[in-house]
Short mmCIF file of C-alpha atoms in Angstrom, two decimals:
data_model
loop_
_atom_site.label_atom_id
_atom_site.label_comp_id
_atom_site.label_asym_id
_atom_site.label_seq_id
_atom_site.Cartn_x
_atom_site.Cartn_y
_atom_site.Cartn_z
CA MET A 1 13.07 8.55 33.98
CA PHE A 2 9.90 8.41 31.93
CA ASN A 3 6.58 6.95 32.98
CA ILE A 4 5.87 5.10 29.75
CA ASP A 5 3.97 2.46 31.72
CA GLU A 6 1.44 5.16 32.62
CA CYS A 7 0.35 5.68 29.01
CA ILE A 8 -3.29 4.73 28.57
CA LEU A 9 -3.88 4.73 24.81
CA TYR A 10 -0.35 4.57 23.47
CA ARG A 11 1.09 1.32 24.74
CA ASN A 12 2.03 -2.15 23.49
CA PHE A 13 3.89 -0.79 20.47
CA GLN A 14 4.93 -3.32 17.85
CA GLN A 15 8.50 -1.95 17.85
CA GLY A 16 8.51 -0.55 21.35
CA ASP A 17 11.59 -2.45 22.51
CA ILE A 18 13.89 0.57 22.03
CA LEU A 19 11.54 2.77 24.07
CA GLU A 20 11.43 0.26 26.92
CA ASP A 21 15.19 -0.35 26.93
CA MET A 22 16.02 3.35 26.76
CA SER A 23 13.72 4.02 29.70
CA ARG A 24 15.52 1.26 31.61
CA ALA A 25 18.94 2.69 30.72
CA LEU A 26 17.88 6.12 31.97
CA GLU A 27 16.58 4.61 35.17
CA ILE A 28 19.96 2.97 35.81
CA CYS A 29 21.77 6.25 35.09
CA CYS A 30 19.55 8.15 37.53
CA LEU A 31 19.65 5.59 40.31
CA GLU A 32 23.33 4.70 40.01
CA PRO A 33 25.09 7.69 38.41
CA GLU A 34 28.43 6.70 39.93
CA GLU A 35 28.49 3.47 37.90
CA PRO A 36 27.78 4.44 34.25
CA GLY A 37 29.10 1.11 33.02
CA LYS A 38 25.93 -0.65 34.20
CA SER A 39 23.72 1.15 31.68
CA LYS A 40 26.28 1.36 28.89
CA PRO A 41 25.57 -1.97 27.08
CA LEU A 42 21.81 -1.34 27.07
CA PHE A 43 22.24 2.23 25.86
CA TYR A 44 24.55 1.25 23.00
CA SER A 45 22.15 -1.49 22.00
CA CYS A 46 19.46 1.20 21.67
CA MET A 47 21.84 3.32 19.60
CA ASN A 48 22.44 0.39 17.26
CA ARG A 49 18.74 -0.28 16.77
CA LEU A 50 18.00 3.40 16.13
CA VAL A 51 20.59 3.48 13.33
CA GLU A 52 19.19 0.26 11.84
CA MET A 53 15.68 1.73 11.89
CA ALA A 54 17.01 4.90 10.25
CA SER A 55 18.29 2.75 7.38
CA THR A 56 15.03 0.81 7.16
CA TYR A 57 12.62 3.74 7.36
CA GLY A 58 14.66 6.70 6.13
CA PHE A 59 14.89 8.64 9.40
CA THR A 60 17.12 11.72 9.30
CA GLY A 61 18.10 14.43 11.76
CA ASN A 62 17.32 13.41 15.34
CA LEU A 63 16.89 9.61 15.24
CA TRP A 64 15.27 9.49 18.67
CA HIS A 65 12.60 11.94 17.51
CA GLY A 66 12.17 9.98 14.27
CA TYR A 67 11.67 6.76 16.20
CA LEU A 68 9.09 8.25 18.57
CA THR A 69 7.26 9.82 15.62
CA TYR A 70 7.18 6.45 13.88
CA LEU A 71 5.60 4.86 16.97
CA LEU A 72 2.90 7.54 17.19
CA ALA A 73 2.11 7.54 13.46
CA ASN A 74 1.69 3.78 13.38
CA HIS A 75 -0.22 3.14 16.60
CA GLU A 76 -3.85 2.28 15.95
CA ASN A 77 -6.00 2.98 19.00
CA ALA A 78 -9.41 4.44 19.82
CA PHE A 79 -8.12 8.01 19.54
CA SER A 80 -5.94 7.78 16.41
CA THR A 81 -8.49 5.86 14.35
CA ALA A 82 -11.23 8.30 15.38
CA CYS A 83 -9.10 11.26 14.27
CA GLU A 84 -8.48 9.50 10.96
CA ILE A 85 -12.22 9.67 10.24
CA THR A 86 -13.36 12.94 11.83
CA GLY A 87 -10.27 14.95 12.66
CA PRO A 88 -10.51 16.48 16.17
CA VAL A 89 -12.74 14.42 18.44
CA GLU A 90 -14.79 15.34 21.48
CA GLY A 91 -15.18 13.72 24.86
CA THR A 92 -13.05 12.14 27.56
CA ILE A 93 -10.79 10.36 25.07
CA ASN A 94 -9.29 13.76 24.24
CA GLN A 95 -8.08 14.14 27.82
CA LEU A 96 -6.69 10.61 27.86
CA ALA A 97 -4.77 11.29 24.67
CA LEU A 98 -3.44 14.58 26.07
CA HIS A 99 -2.20 12.68 29.12
CA ASP A 100 -0.22 10.31 26.88
CA PHE A 101 1.10 13.09 24.66
CA ALA A 102 2.45 14.92 27.72
CA ILE A 103 4.55 11.83 28.44
CA PHE A 104 5.74 11.66 24.85
CA LYS A 105 6.61 15.35 24.85
CA ASP A 106 8.95 14.66 27.77
CA LEU A 107 10.44 11.79 25.76
CA PHE A 108 11.09 14.20 22.88
CA ASN A 109 13.09 16.42 25.25
CA LEU A 110 15.67 13.70 25.81
CA ASP A 111 19.05 14.92 24.49
CA PHE A 112 21.38 12.09 23.56
CA SER A 113 24.43 14.34 23.74
CA ALA A 114 23.82 14.55 27.51
CA PHE A 115 24.82 10.91 27.80
CA GLU A 116 28.38 11.92 26.97
CA ASN A 117 28.59 13.13 30.58
CA PHE A 118 28.18 9.48 31.56
CA TYR A 119 30.14 7.71 28.84
CA GLY A 120 32.71 10.26 27.70
CA SER A 121 33.02 12.54 24.66
CA SER A 122 34.16 9.65 22.43
CA SER A 123 30.82 7.86 22.80
CA CYS A 124 29.32 9.42 19.59
CA CYS A 125 26.04 10.05 21.44
CA HIS A 126 25.63 13.49 19.86
CA LEU A 127 25.58 11.95 16.37
CA ILE A 128 22.13 10.50 17.08
CA ASN A 129 20.86 14.10 17.30
CA GLU A 130 22.15 15.10 13.86
CA TYR A 131 22.10 11.99 11.71
CA GLU A 132 22.47 12.48 7.97
CA ASN A 133 20.68 9.95 5.83
CA ASP A 134 19.76 9.53 2.19
CA SER A 135 15.95 9.12 2.25
CA HIS A 136 16.20 7.15 -1.00
CA SER A 137 17.91 4.37 0.96
CA SER A 138 14.76 3.55 2.94
CA LYS A 139 13.87 -0.12 2.59
CA GLN A 140 10.28 0.15 3.84
CA PHE A 141 9.14 3.67 2.93
CA ASN A 142 9.43 5.63 -0.27
CA GLU A 143 10.82 9.18 -0.19
CA ARG A 144 7.34 10.71 0.15
CA ILE A 145 6.51 8.78 3.33
CA SER A 146 9.96 9.30 4.87
CA SER A 147 9.70 13.04 4.23
CA ARG A 148 6.22 13.15 5.73
CA LEU A 149 7.39 11.49 8.96
CA ASN A 150 10.53 13.62 9.17
CA ASN A 151 8.41 16.78 8.87
CA LEU A 152 6.06 15.57 11.59
CA SER A 153 9.05 14.77 13.79
CA GLN A 154 10.28 18.36 13.52
CA LEU A 155 6.84 19.76 14.32
CA LEU A 156 6.50 17.58 17.40
CA ALA A 157 9.99 18.46 18.62
CA SER A 158 9.25 22.19 18.31
CA SER A 159 5.95 21.99 20.24
CA ASP A 160 5.92 24.18 23.34
CA THR A 161 3.03 22.47 25.12
CA PRO A 162 1.35 19.04 25.17
CA GLU A 163 -1.70 20.71 23.60
CA GLU A 164 0.34 21.88 20.60
CA PHE A 165 1.95 18.45 20.37
CA MET A 166 -1.51 16.90 20.29
CA ASP A 167 -2.74 19.34 17.62
CA HIS A 168 0.08 18.25 15.29
CA MET A 169 -0.77 14.57 15.78
CA VAL A 170 -4.49 15.15 15.19
CA GLU A 171 -3.74 17.05 11.99
CA PHE A 172 -1.46 14.26 10.80
CA TYR A 173 -4.06 11.56 11.49
CA LYS A 174 -6.73 13.57 9.71
CA ASP A 175 -4.60 14.26 6.63
CA TYR A 176 -2.76 10.96 6.26
CA GLY A 177 -4.41 8.40 8.50
CA VAL A 178 -2.75 6.08 10.97
CA GLY A 179 -0.77 2.86 10.75
CA LYS A 180 0.21 0.93 7.66
CA LEU A 181 -3.09 1.71 5.92
CA GLY A 182 -2.41 5.42 6.28
CA LEU A 183 1.22 5.46 5.22
CA HIS A 184 1.07 2.96 2.36
CA LYS A 185 -1.17 2.65 -0.69
CA ALA A 186 -0.84 -0.96 -1.85
CA PHE A 187 -0.92 -4.23 0.07
CA ARG A 188 -0.78 -7.98 -0.34
CA LEU A 189 -1.85 -10.87 1.91
CA GLU A 190 0.46 -13.09 3.91
CA HIS A 191 0.13 -15.96 6.35
CA GLY A 192 2.85 -16.49 8.95
CA PRO A 193 3.86 -20.03 9.99
CA ASN A 194 1.49 -20.04 12.97
CA ASP A 195 -0.92 -17.28 12.00
CA GLU A 196 -4.55 -18.24 11.72
CA ARG A 197 -5.53 -14.72 10.71
CA VAL A 198 -4.32 -13.38 7.39
CA LYS A 199 -2.03 -10.34 7.52
CA ILE A 200 -2.37 -7.30 5.26
CA VAL A 201 1.24 -6.42 4.37
CA PRO A 202 2.38 -3.20 2.65
CA ILE A 203 3.92 -3.32 -0.82
CA THR A 204 6.74 -0.76 -0.72
CA LYS A 205 7.75 -0.59 -4.40
CA ILE A 206 4.94 0.49 -6.72
CA ALA A 207 5.24 1.26 -10.43
CA HIS A 208 4.71 5.01 -10.90
CA VAL A 209 2.47 4.63 -13.93
CA HIS A 210 -0.18 7.27 -14.63
CA LEU A 211 -3.26 7.20 -16.84
CA ASP A 212 -1.72 9.72 -19.23
CA ASP A 213 1.16 7.30 -19.77
CA LEU A 214 -1.25 4.80 -21.38
CA VAL A 215 -1.65 5.69 -25.04
CA GLY A 216 -5.18 5.23 -26.41
CA TYR A 217 -8.12 3.40 -24.78
CA GLU A 218 -9.68 6.73 -23.82
CA ILE A 219 -13.24 5.34 -23.58
CA ALA A 220 -12.09 2.42 -21.42
CA LYS A 221 -10.09 4.70 -19.13
CA LYS A 222 -13.02 7.09 -18.76
CA LYS A 223 -15.34 4.27 -17.67
CA LEU A 224 -12.82 3.21 -15.05
CA ILE A 225 -12.26 6.79 -13.86
CA ASP A 226 -15.99 7.54 -13.63
CA ASN A 227 -16.66 4.43 -11.57
CA THR A 228 -13.70 5.09 -9.25
CA GLU A 229 -14.63 8.73 -8.68
CA ALA A 230 -18.21 7.76 -7.85
CA PHE A 231 -16.79 5.30 -5.32
CA LEU A 232 -14.54 7.94 -3.74
CA ASN A 233 -17.39 10.45 -3.60
CA GLY A 234 -19.61 8.06 -1.67
CA LYS A 235 -21.96 7.45 -4.59
CA PRO A 236 -23.09 4.02 -5.82
CA ALA A 237 -20.29 2.28 -7.73
CA ASN A 238 -19.77 -1.13 -9.27
CA ASN A 239 -17.21 -3.89 -9.15
CA CYS A 240 -15.17 -3.74 -12.38
CA LEU A 241 -13.87 -6.42 -14.71
CA LEU A 242 -11.23 -5.30 -17.22
CA PHE A 243 -10.97 -7.98 -19.90
CA GLY A 244 -9.42 -8.35 -23.30
CA ASP A 245 -6.23 -9.18 -25.14
CA ALA A 246 -2.90 -9.65 -23.39
CA GLY A 247 -0.58 -6.66 -23.11
CA THR A 248 -3.24 -4.01 -23.68
CA GLY A 249 -2.79 -2.15 -20.37
CA LYS A 250 -5.46 -3.63 -18.11
CA SER A 251 -3.19 -4.06 -15.09
CA SER A 252 -1.42 -0.76 -15.79
CA CYS A 253 -4.79 1.03 -15.65
CA ILE A 254 -5.43 -0.31 -12.16
CA LYS A 255 -1.98 0.82 -10.98
CA ALA A 256 -2.53 4.22 -12.56
CA ILE A 257 -5.89 4.58 -10.79
CA LEU A 258 -4.17 3.91 -7.47
CA ASN A 259 -1.47 6.51 -8.12
CA GLN A 260 -4.03 9.09 -9.22
CA TYR A 261 -6.41 8.73 -6.27
CA TYR A 262 -4.16 7.70 -3.39
CA ASP A 263 -4.28 11.21 -1.91
CA ARG A 264 -8.07 10.94 -1.75
CA GLY A 265 -7.89 7.87 0.46
CA LEU A 266 -7.82 5.09 -2.15
CA ARG A 267 -5.97 1.90 -1.19
CA ILE A 268 -5.50 -1.39 -3.09
CA ILE A 269 -5.11 -4.90 -1.71
CA GLU A 270 -3.83 -7.49 -4.19
CA VAL A 271 -5.37 -10.91 -3.72
CA TYR A 272 -4.43 -14.12 -5.54
CA LYS A 273 -6.78 -16.93 -6.43
CA HIS A 274 -5.58 -19.28 -3.68
CA GLN A 275 -6.32 -16.54 -1.10
CA PHE A 276 -10.02 -16.14 -1.86
CA LYS A 277 -10.89 -18.14 1.25
CA ASP A 278 -9.33 -15.29 3.28
CA LEU A 279 -11.53 -12.57 1.74
CA ASN A 280 -14.04 -12.47 4.58
CA ASP A 281 -11.19 -12.02 7.07
CA VAL A 282 -9.69 -9.23 4.95
CA ILE A 283 -13.02 -7.43 4.71
CA ALA A 284 -13.49 -7.69 8.48
CA GLN A 285 -10.13 -5.92 9.00
CA ILE A 286 -10.84 -2.99 6.66
CA LYS A 287 -14.59 -2.41 6.62
CA ASN A 288 -14.64 0.15 9.46
CA ARG A 289 -11.69 2.21 8.23
CA HIS A 290 -11.94 5.64 6.66
CA TYR A 291 -10.17 4.62 3.44
CA LYS A 292 -11.70 3.31 0.23
CA PHE A 293 -10.36 -0.11 -0.68
CA ILE A 294 -10.11 -1.85 -4.03
CA ILE A 295 -9.52 -5.57 -3.76
CA TYR A 296 -7.48 -6.23 -6.88
CA MET A 297 -7.36 -9.57 -8.67
CA ASP A 298 -4.98 -9.72 -11.62
CA ASP A 299 -5.28 -12.18 -14.51
CA LEU A 300 -8.42 -13.75 -13.06
CA SER A 301 -9.63 -16.99 -14.62
CA PHE A 302 -10.63 -20.48 -13.53
CA GLU A 303 -10.34 -23.93 -14.98
CA ASP A 304 -13.57 -25.89 -14.88
CA PHE A 305 -12.29 -28.03 -12.01
CA GLU A 306 -11.32 -25.06 -9.81
CA ILE A 307 -13.90 -24.04 -7.24
CA GLU A 308 -12.27 -20.91 -5.79
CA TYR A 309 -14.67 -18.77 -7.82
CA LYS A 310 -17.46 -19.89 -5.48
CA TYR A 311 -15.72 -18.08 -2.59
CA LEU A 312 -15.52 -14.97 -4.74
CA LYS A 313 -19.18 -15.12 -5.73
CA ALA A 314 -20.24 -15.23 -2.11
CA VAL A 315 -18.08 -12.22 -1.24
CA ILE A 316 -19.17 -10.06 -4.18
CA GLU A 317 -22.87 -10.73 -3.64
CA GLY A 318 -24.98 -13.42 -2.16
CA GLY A 319 -23.95 -13.62 1.51
CA LEU A 320 -26.16 -12.44 4.33
CA GLU A 321 -23.79 -9.59 5.23
CA ARG A 322 -23.90 -6.67 2.85
CA LYS A 323 -20.58 -5.75 1.26
CA PRO A 324 -19.23 -2.64 3.00
CA ASP A 325 -19.54 0.68 1.18
CA ASN A 326 -15.78 1.30 1.33
CA ILE A 327 -14.82 -1.83 -0.65
CA LEU A 328 -14.93 -2.63 -4.37
CA ILE A 329 -13.45 -5.46 -6.40
CA TYR A 330 -11.47 -4.73 -9.56
CA ALA A 331 -10.25 -7.67 -11.64
CA THR A 332 -8.39 -8.12 -14.90
CA SER A 333 -8.66 -11.12 -17.19
CA ASN A 334 -7.90 -12.21 -20.71
CA ARG A 335 -11.28 -14.00 -20.71
CA ARG A 336 -14.69 -12.40 -20.91
CA HIS A 337 -16.22 -15.47 -19.25
CA LEU A 338 -14.00 -16.16 -16.28
CA VAL A 339 -14.69 -19.89 -15.93
CA ARG A 340 -13.22 -21.91 -18.77
CA GLU A 341 -15.60 -23.75 -21.07
CA LYS A 342 -14.74 -26.33 -23.76
CA PHE A 343 -16.60 -27.83 -26.70
CA SER A 344 -16.45 -31.15 -24.87
CA ASP A 345 -18.60 -29.59 -22.16
CA LYS A 346 -21.52 -29.77 -24.56
CA ALA A 347 -21.40 -33.56 -24.47
CA ASP A 348 -21.54 -33.38 -20.70
CA ARG A 349 -24.51 -31.03 -20.87
CA ASP A 350 -26.38 -33.48 -23.05
CA ASP A 351 -26.39 -35.76 -20.01
CA ASP A 352 -27.33 -32.92 -17.67
CA LEU A 353 -31.00 -32.77 -16.77
CA HIS A 354 -30.74 -29.03 -16.09
CA THR A 355 -28.45 -27.71 -18.79
CA ASN A 356 -29.42 -24.07 -18.28
CA ASP A 357 -28.57 -24.28 -14.59
CA THR A 358 -25.08 -25.51 -15.45
CA VAL A 359 -24.50 -22.68 -17.91
CA GLN A 360 -25.79 -20.06 -15.48
CA GLU A 361 -23.53 -21.41 -12.74
CA LYS A 362 -20.48 -20.78 -14.92
CA LEU A 363 -21.63 -17.34 -16.04
CA SER A 364 -22.86 -16.12 -12.66
CA LEU A 365 -19.46 -14.85 -11.53
CA VAL A 366 -18.92 -12.44 -14.41
CA TYR A 367 -22.49 -11.15 -14.04
CA ARG A 368 -21.59 -9.92 -10.55
CA PHE A 369 -19.22 -7.34 -11.99
CA GLY A 370 -21.47 -4.38 -12.69
CA VAL A 371 -18.98 -2.73 -15.04
CA THR A 372 -17.07 -4.67 -17.71
CA ILE A 373 -14.46 -2.80 -19.75
CA TYR A 374 -12.97 -4.21 -22.95
CA PHE A 375 -9.32 -3.74 -23.92
CA GLY A 376 -8.72 -4.99 -27.48
CA SER A 377 -5.47 -5.26 -29.39
CA PRO A 378 -4.65 -2.05 -31.28
CA SER A 379 -4.82 -1.88 -35.04
CA LYS A 380 -1.61 -1.53 -37.02
CA LYS A 381 -2.08 2.23 -37.19
CA GLU A 382 -2.81 2.48 -33.45
CA PHE A 383 0.23 0.33 -32.65
CA GLN A 384 2.44 2.63 -34.69
CA GLN A 385 0.99 5.67 -32.91
CA ILE A 386 1.80 4.05 -29.56
CA VAL A 387 5.39 3.46 -30.71
CA LEU A 388 5.77 7.07 -31.90
CA THR A 389 4.32 8.46 -28.65
CA LEU A 390 6.56 6.31 -26.46
CA ALA A 391 9.63 7.19 -28.54
CA GLN A 392 8.90 10.90 -28.18
CA ARG A 393 8.22 10.55 -24.46
CA HIS A 394 11.59 8.87 -23.92
CA GLY A 395 13.48 11.29 -26.16
CA LEU A 396 14.46 8.58 -28.63
CA GLN A 397 16.17 10.10 -31.67
CA MET A 398 15.52 8.00 -34.80
CA ASP A 399 14.13 8.55 -38.25
CA GLN A 400 10.37 7.93 -38.10
CA GLU A 401 10.26 5.64 -41.11
CA GLU A 402 13.12 3.50 -39.78
CA LEU A 403 11.54 3.46 -36.31
CA LEU A 404 8.21 2.16 -37.62
CA GLN A 405 9.91 -0.36 -39.89
CA GLN A 406 11.83 -1.83 -36.95
CA ALA A 407 8.69 -1.73 -34.79
CA ASN A 408 6.76 -3.76 -37.38
CA ALA A 409 9.53 -6.35 -37.51
CA TRP A 410 9.69 -6.45 -33.71
CA GLU A 411 5.97 -7.07 -33.20
CA LEU A 412 6.03 -9.99 -35.68
CA ARG A 413 8.68 -11.72 -33.58
CA HIS A 414 7.58 -10.62 -30.09
CA GLY A 415 3.94 -11.13 -29.29
CA GLY A 416 2.03 -9.16 -31.89
CA LEU A 417 0.23 -5.82 -31.71
CA SER A 418 -0.09 -4.58 -28.15
CA GLY A 419 0.99 -1.72 -25.93
CA ARG A 420 3.26 -4.08 -24.01
CA THR A 421 5.07 -5.09 -27.22
CA ALA A 422 5.52 -1.43 -28.13
CA GLN A 423 6.97 -0.64 -24.69
CA GLN A 424 9.33 -3.62 -24.90
CA PHE A 425 10.50 -2.45 -28.33
CA ILE A 426 11.22 1.07 -27.04
CA ASP A 427 13.03 -0.35 -24.00
CA TYR A 428 15.16 -2.45 -26.34
CA LEU A 429 16.14 0.60 -28.41
CA LEU A 430 16.93 2.63 -25.31
CA GLY A 431 19.14 -0.18 -24.07
CA GLN A 432 21.10 -0.14 -27.35
CA GLU A 433 21.88 3.58 -27.17
CA GLN A 434 25.52 4.44 -26.63
#
């Protein structure tokens, strides 16, 4: 039996049902060993849920160890979040954590094959100790995260003392963080049916685009890199607006920045226009964490009747509470001036007693982005260079003159000169290869 109810810091796990039911099954086995059938349904239910979690999260090897490691890596408490920021911590909380880790070390010593003494050799209990899994099949974690947790699981299982067990956990928290913000790099916002508070939910499939993959725009990329590195280094940095023609790589640059600086603690939260009213709640959830957050707004623009931009203005600057140092806002837009203006607006301004105030109101949002970066459509020559570079990168074998001739015809029919059009053209050719 295990005294999981005696844990002080590590309790109330989000997916702690398997831990509780397994403890109950063990209790039945110990108290009534002559009647193994009483614990059998509960034990097999735990087996089923462990296998399902292995499929969801990419556990391999000892599934019981993988499950316990998952609980520890995801539990945000006073100790784990402190280690995320400073590494080893001092004070009484260390002793409280050691107390809990001693309990978990005993849990790691549980050998599922021993249950075959209760249920018979045909019970398959030993298979839980040596489960083979394809990490690529994980539905929630990519291969990198699954591998990281599997490695931690092996370290914890091989620990000789609770102190060594604790050292491994502290090192993990310091290097990778804790909870969903530590294991994942990109997030979106969700509201459940009855949830008043917005939830920050991981995005598990991210495009693996890198800055070197984007042909051209070297000055624009450098401005974005310089601002992001200043942010990560704790220096003053600005909110960024990437604006310009469609298909020129604005959104791809943001994704590439995330992939390049994730290991230095950069995280991105994607927010849509209708969610701006939740921004203050989002900031409250992340402002005291060790990570650097970019709140990302793609294709940002407003019609003149939409008022959501007022929420955004207040968040960027203007409220009484200063924006936390670990948060920036990066936005992309096809418009330089984010709030739409029409020629007919001039007639309205003629009736406006304070015309300048009206104009300033519409321009005030874009002025709150300290860095604006322009992405213009490439020239014909630049477009052709993008096509040639992409073709070489993908190993496309075609006569250069024929390739460029087809590319010119393609761009006339499919959206004009842009990096996106060039990529679509190359994808088309690759799809036609035998």
